[in-house]
mmCIF file of C-alpha atoms in Angstrom:
data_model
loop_
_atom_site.group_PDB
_atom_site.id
_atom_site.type_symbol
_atom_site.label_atom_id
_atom_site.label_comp_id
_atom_site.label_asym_id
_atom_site.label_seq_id
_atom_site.Cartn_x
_atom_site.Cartn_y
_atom_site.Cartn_z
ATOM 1 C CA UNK P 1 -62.579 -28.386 32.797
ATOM 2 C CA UNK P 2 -60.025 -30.385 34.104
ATOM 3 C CA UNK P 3 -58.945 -31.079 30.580
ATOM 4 C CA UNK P 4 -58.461 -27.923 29.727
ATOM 5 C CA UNK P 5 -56.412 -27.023 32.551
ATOM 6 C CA UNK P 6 -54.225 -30.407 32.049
ATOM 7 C CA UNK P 7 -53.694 -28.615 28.359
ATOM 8 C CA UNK P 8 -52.781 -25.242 29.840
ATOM 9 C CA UNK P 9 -50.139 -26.581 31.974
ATOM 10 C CA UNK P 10 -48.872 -28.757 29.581
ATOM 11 C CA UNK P 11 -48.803 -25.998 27.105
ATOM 12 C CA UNK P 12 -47.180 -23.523 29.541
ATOM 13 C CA UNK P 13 -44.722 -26.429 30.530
ATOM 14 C CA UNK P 14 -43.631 -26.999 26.756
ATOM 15 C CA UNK P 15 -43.399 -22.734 26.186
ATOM 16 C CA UNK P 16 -41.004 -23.008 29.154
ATOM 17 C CA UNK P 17 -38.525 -25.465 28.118
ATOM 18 C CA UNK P 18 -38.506 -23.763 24.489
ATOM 19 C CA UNK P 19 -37.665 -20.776 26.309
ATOM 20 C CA UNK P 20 -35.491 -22.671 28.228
ATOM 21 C CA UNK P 21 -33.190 -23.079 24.916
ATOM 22 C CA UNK P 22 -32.971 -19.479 24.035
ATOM 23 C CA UNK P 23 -32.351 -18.642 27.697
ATOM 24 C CA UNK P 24 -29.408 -20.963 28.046
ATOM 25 C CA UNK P 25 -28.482 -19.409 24.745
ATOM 26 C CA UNK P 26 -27.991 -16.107 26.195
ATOM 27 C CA UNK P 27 -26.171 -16.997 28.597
ATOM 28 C CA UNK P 28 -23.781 -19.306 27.244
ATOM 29 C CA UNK P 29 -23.115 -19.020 23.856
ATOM 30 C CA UNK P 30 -24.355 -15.157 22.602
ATOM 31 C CA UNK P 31 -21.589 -12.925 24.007
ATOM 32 C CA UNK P 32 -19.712 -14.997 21.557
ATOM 33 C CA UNK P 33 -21.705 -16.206 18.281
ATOM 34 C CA UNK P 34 -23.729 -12.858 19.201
ATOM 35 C CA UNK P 35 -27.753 -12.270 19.422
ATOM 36 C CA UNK P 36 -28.230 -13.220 15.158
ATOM 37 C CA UNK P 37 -25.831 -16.181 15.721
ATOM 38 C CA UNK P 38 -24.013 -14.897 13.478
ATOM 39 C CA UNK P 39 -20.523 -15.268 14.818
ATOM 40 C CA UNK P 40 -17.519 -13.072 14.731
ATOM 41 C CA UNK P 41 -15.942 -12.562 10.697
ATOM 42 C CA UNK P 42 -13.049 -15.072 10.731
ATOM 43 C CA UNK P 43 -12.759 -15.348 14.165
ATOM 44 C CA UNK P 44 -16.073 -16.961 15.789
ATOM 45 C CA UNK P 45 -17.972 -19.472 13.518
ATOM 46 C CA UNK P 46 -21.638 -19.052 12.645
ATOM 47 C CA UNK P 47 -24.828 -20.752 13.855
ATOM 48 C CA UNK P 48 -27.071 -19.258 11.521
ATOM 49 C CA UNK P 49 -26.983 -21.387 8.286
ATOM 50 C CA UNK P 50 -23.802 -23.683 9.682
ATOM 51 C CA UNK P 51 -23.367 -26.634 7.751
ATOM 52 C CA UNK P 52 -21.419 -27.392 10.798
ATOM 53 C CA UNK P 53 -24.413 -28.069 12.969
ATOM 54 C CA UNK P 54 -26.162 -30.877 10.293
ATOM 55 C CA UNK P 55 -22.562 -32.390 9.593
ATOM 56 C CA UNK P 56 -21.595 -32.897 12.990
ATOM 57 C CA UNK P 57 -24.796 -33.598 14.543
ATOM 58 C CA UNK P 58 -23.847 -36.641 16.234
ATOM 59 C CA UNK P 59 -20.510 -35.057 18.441
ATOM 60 C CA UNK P 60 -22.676 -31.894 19.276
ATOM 61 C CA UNK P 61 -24.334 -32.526 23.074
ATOM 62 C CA UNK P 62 -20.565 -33.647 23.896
ATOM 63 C CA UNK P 63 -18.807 -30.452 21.527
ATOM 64 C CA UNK P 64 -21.334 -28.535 24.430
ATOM 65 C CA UNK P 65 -20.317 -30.187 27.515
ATOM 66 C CA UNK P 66 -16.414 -30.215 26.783
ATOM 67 C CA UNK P 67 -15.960 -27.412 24.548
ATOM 68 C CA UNK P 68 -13.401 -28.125 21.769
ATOM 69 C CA UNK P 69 -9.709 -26.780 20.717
ATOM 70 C CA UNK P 70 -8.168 -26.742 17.392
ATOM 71 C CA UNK P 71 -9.299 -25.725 13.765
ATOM 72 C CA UNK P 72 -12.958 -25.809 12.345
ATOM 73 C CA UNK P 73 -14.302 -25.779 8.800
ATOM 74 C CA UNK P 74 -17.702 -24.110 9.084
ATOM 75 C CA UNK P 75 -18.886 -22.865 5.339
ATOM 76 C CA UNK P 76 -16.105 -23.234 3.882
ATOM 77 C CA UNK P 77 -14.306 -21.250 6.442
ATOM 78 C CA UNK P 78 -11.776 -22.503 8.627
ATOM 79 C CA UNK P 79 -11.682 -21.171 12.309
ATOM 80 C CA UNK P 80 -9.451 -21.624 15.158
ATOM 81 C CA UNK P 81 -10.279 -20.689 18.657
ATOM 82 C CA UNK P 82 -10.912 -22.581 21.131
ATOM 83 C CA UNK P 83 -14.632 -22.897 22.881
ATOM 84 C CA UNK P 84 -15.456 -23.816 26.069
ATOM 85 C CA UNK P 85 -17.842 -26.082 27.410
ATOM 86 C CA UNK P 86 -20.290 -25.758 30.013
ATOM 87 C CA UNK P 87 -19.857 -28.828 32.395
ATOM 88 C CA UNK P 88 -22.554 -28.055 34.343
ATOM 89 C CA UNK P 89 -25.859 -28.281 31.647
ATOM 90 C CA UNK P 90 -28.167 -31.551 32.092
ATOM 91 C CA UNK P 91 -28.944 -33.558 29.286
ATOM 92 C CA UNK P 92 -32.157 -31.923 29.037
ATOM 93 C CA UNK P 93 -30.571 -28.400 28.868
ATOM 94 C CA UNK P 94 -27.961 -29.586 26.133
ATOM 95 C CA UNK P 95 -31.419 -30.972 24.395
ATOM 96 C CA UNK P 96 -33.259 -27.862 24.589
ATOM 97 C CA UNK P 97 -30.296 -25.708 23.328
ATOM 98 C CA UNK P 98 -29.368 -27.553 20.180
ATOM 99 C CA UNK P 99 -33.173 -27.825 19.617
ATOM 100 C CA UNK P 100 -32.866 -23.728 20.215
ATOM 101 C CA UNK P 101 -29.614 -23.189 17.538
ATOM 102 C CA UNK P 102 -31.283 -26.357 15.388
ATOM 103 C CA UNK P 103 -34.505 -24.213 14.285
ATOM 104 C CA UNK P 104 -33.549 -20.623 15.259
ATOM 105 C CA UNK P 105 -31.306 -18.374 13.618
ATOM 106 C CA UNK P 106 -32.823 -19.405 10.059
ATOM 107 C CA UNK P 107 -31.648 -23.154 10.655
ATOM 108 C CA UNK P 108 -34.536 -26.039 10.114
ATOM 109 C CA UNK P 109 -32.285 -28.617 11.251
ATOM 110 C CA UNK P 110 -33.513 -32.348 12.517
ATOM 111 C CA UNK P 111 -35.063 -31.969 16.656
ATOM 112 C CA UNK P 112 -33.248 -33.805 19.292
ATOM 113 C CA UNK P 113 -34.799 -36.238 21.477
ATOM 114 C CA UNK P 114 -34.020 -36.379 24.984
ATOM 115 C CA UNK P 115 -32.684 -39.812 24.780
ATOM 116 C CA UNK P 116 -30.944 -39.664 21.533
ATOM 117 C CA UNK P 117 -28.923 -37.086 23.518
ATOM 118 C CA UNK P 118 -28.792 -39.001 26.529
ATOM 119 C CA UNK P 119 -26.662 -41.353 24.094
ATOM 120 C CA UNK P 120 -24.243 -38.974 22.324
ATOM 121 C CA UNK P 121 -23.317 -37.931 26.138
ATOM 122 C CA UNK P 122 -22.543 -41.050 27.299
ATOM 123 C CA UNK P 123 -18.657 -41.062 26.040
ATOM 124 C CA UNK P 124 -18.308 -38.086 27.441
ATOM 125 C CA UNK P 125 -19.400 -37.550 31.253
ATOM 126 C CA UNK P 126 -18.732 -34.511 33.161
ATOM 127 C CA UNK P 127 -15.157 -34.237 34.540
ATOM 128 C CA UNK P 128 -15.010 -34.571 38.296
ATOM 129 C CA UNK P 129 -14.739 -31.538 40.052
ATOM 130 C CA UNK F 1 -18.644 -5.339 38.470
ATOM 131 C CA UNK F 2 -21.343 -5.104 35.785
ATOM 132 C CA UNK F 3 -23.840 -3.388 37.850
ATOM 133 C CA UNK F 4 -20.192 -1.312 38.977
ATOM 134 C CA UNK F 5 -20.099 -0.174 35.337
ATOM 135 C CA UNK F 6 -23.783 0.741 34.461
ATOM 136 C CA UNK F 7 -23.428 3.461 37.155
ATOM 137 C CA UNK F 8 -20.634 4.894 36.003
ATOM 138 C CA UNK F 9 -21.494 4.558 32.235
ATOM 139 C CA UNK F 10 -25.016 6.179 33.697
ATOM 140 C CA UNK F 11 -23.498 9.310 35.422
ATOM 141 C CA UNK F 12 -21.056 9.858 32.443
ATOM 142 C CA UNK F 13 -23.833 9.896 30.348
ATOM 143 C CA UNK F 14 -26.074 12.200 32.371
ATOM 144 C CA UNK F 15 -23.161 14.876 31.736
ATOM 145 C CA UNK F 16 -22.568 14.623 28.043
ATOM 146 C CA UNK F 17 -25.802 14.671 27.203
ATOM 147 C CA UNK F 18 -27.267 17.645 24.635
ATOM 148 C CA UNK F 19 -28.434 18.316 21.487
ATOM 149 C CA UNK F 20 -26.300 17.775 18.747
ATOM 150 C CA UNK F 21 -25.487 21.177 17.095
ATOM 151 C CA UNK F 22 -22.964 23.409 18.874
ATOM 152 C CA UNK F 23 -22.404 20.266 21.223
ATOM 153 C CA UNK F 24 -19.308 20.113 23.416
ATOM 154 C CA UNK F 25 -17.853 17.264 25.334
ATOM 155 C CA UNK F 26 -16.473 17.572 29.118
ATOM 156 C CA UNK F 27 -12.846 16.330 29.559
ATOM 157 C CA UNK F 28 -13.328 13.710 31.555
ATOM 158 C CA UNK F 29 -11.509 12.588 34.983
ATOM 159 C CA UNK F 30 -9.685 14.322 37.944
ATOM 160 C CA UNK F 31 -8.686 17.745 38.021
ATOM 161 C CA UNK F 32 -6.315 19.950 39.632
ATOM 162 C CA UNK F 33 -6.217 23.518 40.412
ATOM 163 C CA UNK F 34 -2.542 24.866 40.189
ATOM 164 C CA UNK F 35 -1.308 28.088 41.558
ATOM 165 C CA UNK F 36 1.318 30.625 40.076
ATOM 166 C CA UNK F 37 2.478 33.657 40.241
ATOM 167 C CA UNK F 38 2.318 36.431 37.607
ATOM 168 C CA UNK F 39 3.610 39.464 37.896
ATOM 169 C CA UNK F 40 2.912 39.412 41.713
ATOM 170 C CA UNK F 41 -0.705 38.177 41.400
ATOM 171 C CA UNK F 42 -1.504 34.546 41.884
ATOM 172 C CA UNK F 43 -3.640 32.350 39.187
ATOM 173 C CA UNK F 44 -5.421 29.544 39.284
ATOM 174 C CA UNK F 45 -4.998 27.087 36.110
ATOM 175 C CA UNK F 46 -6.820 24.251 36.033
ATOM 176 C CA UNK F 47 -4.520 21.005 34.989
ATOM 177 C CA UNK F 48 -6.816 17.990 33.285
ATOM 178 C CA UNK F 49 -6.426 14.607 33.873
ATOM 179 C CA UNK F 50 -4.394 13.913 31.186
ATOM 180 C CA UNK F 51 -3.001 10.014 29.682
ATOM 181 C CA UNK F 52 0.655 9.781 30.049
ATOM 182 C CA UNK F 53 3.206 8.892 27.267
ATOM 183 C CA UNK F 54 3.586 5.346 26.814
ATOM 184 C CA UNK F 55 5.120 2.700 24.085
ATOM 185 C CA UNK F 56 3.558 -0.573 23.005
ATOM 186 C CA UNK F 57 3.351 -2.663 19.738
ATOM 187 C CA UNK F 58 0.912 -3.709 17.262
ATOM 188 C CA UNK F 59 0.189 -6.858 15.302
ATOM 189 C CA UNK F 60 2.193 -5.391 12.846
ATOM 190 C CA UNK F 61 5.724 -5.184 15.249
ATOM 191 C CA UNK F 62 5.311 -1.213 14.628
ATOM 192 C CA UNK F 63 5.880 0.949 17.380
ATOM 193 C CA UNK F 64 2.757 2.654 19.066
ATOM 194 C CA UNK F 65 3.493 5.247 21.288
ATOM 195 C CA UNK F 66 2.100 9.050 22.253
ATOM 196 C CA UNK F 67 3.171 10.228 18.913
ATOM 197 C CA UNK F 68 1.256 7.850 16.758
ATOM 198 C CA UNK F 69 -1.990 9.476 18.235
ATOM 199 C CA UNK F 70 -0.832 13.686 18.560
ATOM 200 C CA UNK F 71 -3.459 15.317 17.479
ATOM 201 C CA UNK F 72 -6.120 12.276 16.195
ATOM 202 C CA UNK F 73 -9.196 11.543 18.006
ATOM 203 C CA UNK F 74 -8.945 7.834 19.069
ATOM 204 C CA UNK F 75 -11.189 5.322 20.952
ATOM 205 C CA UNK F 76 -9.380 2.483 23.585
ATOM 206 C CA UNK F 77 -10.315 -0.761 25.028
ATOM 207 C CA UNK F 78 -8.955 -3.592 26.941
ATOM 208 C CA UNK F 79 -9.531 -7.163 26.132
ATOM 209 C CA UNK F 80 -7.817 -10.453 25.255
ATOM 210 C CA UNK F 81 -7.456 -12.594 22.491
ATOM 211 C CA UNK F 82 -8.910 -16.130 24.806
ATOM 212 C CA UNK F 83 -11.671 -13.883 26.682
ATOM 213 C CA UNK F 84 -14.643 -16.221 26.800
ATOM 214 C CA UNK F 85 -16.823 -13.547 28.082
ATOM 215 C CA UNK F 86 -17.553 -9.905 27.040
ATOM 216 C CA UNK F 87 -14.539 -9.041 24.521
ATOM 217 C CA UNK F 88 -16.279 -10.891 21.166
ATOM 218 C CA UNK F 89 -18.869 -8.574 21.414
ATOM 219 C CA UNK F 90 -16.360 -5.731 22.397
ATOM 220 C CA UNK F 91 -14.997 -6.644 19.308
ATOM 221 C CA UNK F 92 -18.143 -6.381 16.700
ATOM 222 C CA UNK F 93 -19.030 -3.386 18.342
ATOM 223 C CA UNK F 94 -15.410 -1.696 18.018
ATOM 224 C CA UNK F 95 -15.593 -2.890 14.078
ATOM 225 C CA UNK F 96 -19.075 -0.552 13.419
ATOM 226 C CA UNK F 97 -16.729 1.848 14.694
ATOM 227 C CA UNK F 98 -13.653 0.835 12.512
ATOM 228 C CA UNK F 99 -16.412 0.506 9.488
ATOM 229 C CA UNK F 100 -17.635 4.029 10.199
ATOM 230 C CA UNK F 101 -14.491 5.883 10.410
ATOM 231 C CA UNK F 102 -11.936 3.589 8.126
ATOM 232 C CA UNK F 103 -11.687 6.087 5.535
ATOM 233 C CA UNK F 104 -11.090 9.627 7.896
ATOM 234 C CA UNK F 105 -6.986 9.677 8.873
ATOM 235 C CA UNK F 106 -7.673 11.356 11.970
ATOM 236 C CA UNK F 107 -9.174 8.464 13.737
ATOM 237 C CA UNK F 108 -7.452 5.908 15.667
ATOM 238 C CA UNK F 109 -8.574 2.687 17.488
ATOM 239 C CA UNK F 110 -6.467 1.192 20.055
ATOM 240 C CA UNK F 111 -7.025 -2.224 21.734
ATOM 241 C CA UNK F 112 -4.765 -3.224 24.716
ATOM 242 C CA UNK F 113 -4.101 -6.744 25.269
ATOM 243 C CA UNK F 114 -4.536 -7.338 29.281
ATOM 244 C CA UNK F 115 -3.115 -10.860 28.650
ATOM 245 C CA UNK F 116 0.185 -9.886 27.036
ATOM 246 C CA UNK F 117 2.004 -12.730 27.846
ATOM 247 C CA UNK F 118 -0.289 -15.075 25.578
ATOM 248 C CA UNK F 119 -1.264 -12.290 22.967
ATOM 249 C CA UNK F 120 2.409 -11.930 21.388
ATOM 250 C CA UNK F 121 2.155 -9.615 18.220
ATOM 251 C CA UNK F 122 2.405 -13.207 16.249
ATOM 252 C CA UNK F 123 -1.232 -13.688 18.638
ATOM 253 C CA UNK F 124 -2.708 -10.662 17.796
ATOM 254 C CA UNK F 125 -1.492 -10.491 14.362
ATOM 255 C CA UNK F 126 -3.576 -13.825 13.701
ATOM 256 C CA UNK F 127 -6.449 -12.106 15.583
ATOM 257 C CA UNK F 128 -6.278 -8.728 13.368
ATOM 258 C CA UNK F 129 -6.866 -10.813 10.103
ATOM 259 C CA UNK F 130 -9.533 -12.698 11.296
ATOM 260 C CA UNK F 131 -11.366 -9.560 11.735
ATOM 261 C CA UNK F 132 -9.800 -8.461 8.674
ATOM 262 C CA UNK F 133 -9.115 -4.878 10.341
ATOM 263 C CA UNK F 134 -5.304 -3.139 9.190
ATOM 264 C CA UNK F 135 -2.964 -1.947 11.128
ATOM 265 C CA UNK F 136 -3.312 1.496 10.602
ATOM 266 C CA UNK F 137 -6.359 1.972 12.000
ATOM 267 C CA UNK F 138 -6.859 -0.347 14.512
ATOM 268 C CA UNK F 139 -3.871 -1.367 16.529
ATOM 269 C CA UNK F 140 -4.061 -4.293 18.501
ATOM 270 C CA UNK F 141 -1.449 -3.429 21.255
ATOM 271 C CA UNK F 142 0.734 -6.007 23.524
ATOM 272 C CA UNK F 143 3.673 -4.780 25.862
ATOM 273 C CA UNK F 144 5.024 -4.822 29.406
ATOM 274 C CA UNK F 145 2.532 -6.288 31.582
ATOM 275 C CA UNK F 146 2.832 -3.593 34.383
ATOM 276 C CA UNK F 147 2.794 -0.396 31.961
ATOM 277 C CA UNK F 148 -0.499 -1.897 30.020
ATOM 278 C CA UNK F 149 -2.596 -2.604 33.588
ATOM 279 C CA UNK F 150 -1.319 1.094 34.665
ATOM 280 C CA UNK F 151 -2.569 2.940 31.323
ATOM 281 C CA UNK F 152 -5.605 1.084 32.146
ATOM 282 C CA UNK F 153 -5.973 2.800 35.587
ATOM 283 C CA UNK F 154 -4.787 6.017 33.584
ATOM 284 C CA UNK F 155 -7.970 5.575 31.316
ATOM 285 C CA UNK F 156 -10.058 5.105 34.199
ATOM 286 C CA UNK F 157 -10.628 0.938 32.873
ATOM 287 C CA UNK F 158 -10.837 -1.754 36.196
ATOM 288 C CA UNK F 159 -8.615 -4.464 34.650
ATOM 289 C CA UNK F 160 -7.262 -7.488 36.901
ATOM 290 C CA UNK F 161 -5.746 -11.030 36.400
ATOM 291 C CA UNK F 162 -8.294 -13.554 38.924
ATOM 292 C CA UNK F 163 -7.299 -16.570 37.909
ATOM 293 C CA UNK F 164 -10.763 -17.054 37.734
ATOM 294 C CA UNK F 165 -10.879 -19.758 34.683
ATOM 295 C CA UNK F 166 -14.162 -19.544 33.879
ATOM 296 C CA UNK F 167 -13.975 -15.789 32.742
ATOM 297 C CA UNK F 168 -10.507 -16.753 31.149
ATOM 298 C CA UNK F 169 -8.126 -15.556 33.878
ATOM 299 C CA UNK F 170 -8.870 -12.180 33.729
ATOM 300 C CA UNK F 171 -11.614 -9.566 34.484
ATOM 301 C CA UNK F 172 -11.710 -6.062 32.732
ATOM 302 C CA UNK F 173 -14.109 -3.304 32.232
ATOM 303 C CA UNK F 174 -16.003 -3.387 29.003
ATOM 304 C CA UNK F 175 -15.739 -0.195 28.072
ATOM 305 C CA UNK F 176 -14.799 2.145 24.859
ATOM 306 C CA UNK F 177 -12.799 5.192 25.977
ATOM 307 C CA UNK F 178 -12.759 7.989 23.521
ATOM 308 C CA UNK F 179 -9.776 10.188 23.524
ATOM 309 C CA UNK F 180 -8.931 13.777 22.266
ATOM 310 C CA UNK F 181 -5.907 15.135 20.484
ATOM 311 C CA UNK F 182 -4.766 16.027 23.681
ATOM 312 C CA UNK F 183 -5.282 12.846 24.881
ATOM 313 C CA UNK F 184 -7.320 13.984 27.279
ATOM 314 C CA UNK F 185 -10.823 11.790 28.231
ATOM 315 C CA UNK F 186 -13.966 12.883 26.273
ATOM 316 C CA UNK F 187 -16.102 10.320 26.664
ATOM 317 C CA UNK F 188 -16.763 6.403 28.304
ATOM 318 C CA UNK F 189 -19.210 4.005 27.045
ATOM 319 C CA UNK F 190 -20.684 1.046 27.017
ATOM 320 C CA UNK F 191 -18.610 -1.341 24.228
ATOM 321 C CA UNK F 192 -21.312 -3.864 25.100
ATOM 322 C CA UNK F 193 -23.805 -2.000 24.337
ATOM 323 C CA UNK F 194 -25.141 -1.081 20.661
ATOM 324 C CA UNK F 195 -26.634 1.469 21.871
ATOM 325 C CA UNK F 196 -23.645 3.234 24.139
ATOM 326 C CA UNK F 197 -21.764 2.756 20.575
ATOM 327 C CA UNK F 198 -24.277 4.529 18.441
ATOM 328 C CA UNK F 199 -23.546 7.496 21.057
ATOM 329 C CA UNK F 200 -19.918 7.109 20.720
ATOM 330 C CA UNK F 201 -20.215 7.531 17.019
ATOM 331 C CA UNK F 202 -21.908 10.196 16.780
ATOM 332 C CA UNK F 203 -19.435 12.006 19.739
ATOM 333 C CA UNK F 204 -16.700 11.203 17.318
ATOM 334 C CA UNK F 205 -17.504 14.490 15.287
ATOM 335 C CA UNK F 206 -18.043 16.757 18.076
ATOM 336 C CA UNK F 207 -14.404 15.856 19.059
ATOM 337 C CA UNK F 208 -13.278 16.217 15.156
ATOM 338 C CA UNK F 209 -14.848 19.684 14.727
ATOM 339 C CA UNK F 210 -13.342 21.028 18.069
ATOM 340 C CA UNK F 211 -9.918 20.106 16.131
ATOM 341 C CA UNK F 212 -10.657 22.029 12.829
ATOM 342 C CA UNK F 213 -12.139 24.986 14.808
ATOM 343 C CA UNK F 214 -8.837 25.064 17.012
ATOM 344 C CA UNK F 215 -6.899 24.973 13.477
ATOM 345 C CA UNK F 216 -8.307 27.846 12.285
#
């Protein structure tokens, strides 16, 4: 009994941080690369199918906290507008929204762990506010 | 300011809706009853709120003014080229509408830049190819600060510069204004919303018929 309880939590607790990902999605990053992530023509670079997101892998919990400025070559493309960060996600929001964009969207793109991103943040701490 | 928006974008639509045969559009706005004399009796006209003449430029340098739009059915917006916010999706909605109606001549879209001091036509030009839209359709308009945030108040749009830098300095309504050939206001909507768009095009032909019937 108390098993199956432990399960159930545990089960609800995992449901909620996957929906965690596509929550913070929707509130960060789909007015811009839109509900199908698929961007905006020449102007806003994919997610869906992004070579970006597998070449890159490494710079993207930081690309999330501090935004970036300058051009982008996404498929072949090359972009140039600037994105903002969000300063204020936790490591263990930036996890669960690359692990969102990662396998959503048609990507099957390598998970994130927790600590691996705890790593890739650590040249890049939030600004002081 | 969202929540500000639904209600009005919720009474407009409460009056415009009907069936689609035979269906008419209200003009949109304040009006005025006016008063003259004719032949010793007094009547009443009714004056419409009407937009006023005005002169921007595109991403092309060309001249946009009242004339360009005499007698076409066009849809406005406000945004800006940095918005971090609502205007990308402005933006893919306005291009189902610039898909839909590319090929009819007597349909304009017009996008004001609330930001004009950053979007320069060199700006918006950039901007305009990215989407890969043309010029003579869809003109992406910059100008004198003051006369673009008072045709916004003439087209009924809540635009602002907050400072705010999260939102990207600005705030603005989201909405699609569609615009008779006497540029009169037929219709708001929702250019958030796919939904408020899929209205808008199908209003677009109500507003195109009135013009052929008025021609004959």
């Amino acid at each position: 009994m108390m098993g199956l309880l432990l399960l159930t939590t545990l089960t609800q607790c995992f449901t909620d941080k996957q929906n965690e990902g596509q929550r913070l999605y929707v509130a960060n990053c789909q007015s811009c690369h839109m509900e199908d992530g698929t961007g905006l023509r020449g102007l806003i670079p994919p997610i869906a199918g992004a070579d970006y997101l597998q070449q890159h892998r490494q710079e993207l919990p930081c690309l999330m906290r501090h935004g970036i400025e300058g051009t982008m070559v996404v498929n072949g493309q090359e972009y140039n507008k600037a994105m903002p960060g969000v300063e204020s996600l936790g490591t263990d929001q930036i996890t669960n929204l690359l692990n969102y964009i990662q396998t959503n969207f048609g990507n099957k793109n390598e998970r994130y762990t927790l600590q691996e991103v705890g790593q890739l943040l650590e040249p890049c701490p939030p600004h002081q506010h | 300011m969202a929540a500000a928006m639904a209600l009005s974008s919720g009474l407009f639509y409460s009056c415009t809706e009907s069936g689609a045969e035979g269906k008419t559009l209200p003009i949109l706005g304040e009006r005025e009853a006016v008063e003259r004399e004719v032949g010793g009796k007094t009547v009443v006209d009714t004056v419409y709120h009407q937009i006023p003449d005005f002169a921007f430029v595109d991403q092309d340098s060309q001249q946009v003014t009242q004339n360009t739009v005499a007698g076409k059915v066009y849809v406005t917006d406000f945004f800006f080229t940095s918005c971090p916010t609502i205007c990308p999706k402005m933006k893919s909605q306005m291009l189902r509408v610039y898909e839909k109606y590319k090929d009819n001549p007597n349909v304009l879209l017009l996008s004001h830049s609330i930001d004009p001091q950053h979007d320069t036509v060199a700006v918006l030009h950039d901007y305009a190819e990215r989407l890969h839209i043309t010029s003579d359709k869809w003109h992406l308009l910059t100008g004198e600060k003051d006369s673009i945030y008072d045709i916004a108040s003439k087209y009924l749009v809540p635009a602002q510069e907050d400072g705010d830098q999260a939102g990207g300095g600005f705030t603005h309504g989201g909405h699609f204004i569609l615009v008779d050939g006497q540029r009169h206001i037929r219709g708001v909507y929702d250019g958030t919303e796919a939904a408020s768009v899929d209205q808008l095009i199908q209003d677009i032909p109500v507003l195109l018929n009135e013009k052929q019937d008025g021609q004959k």
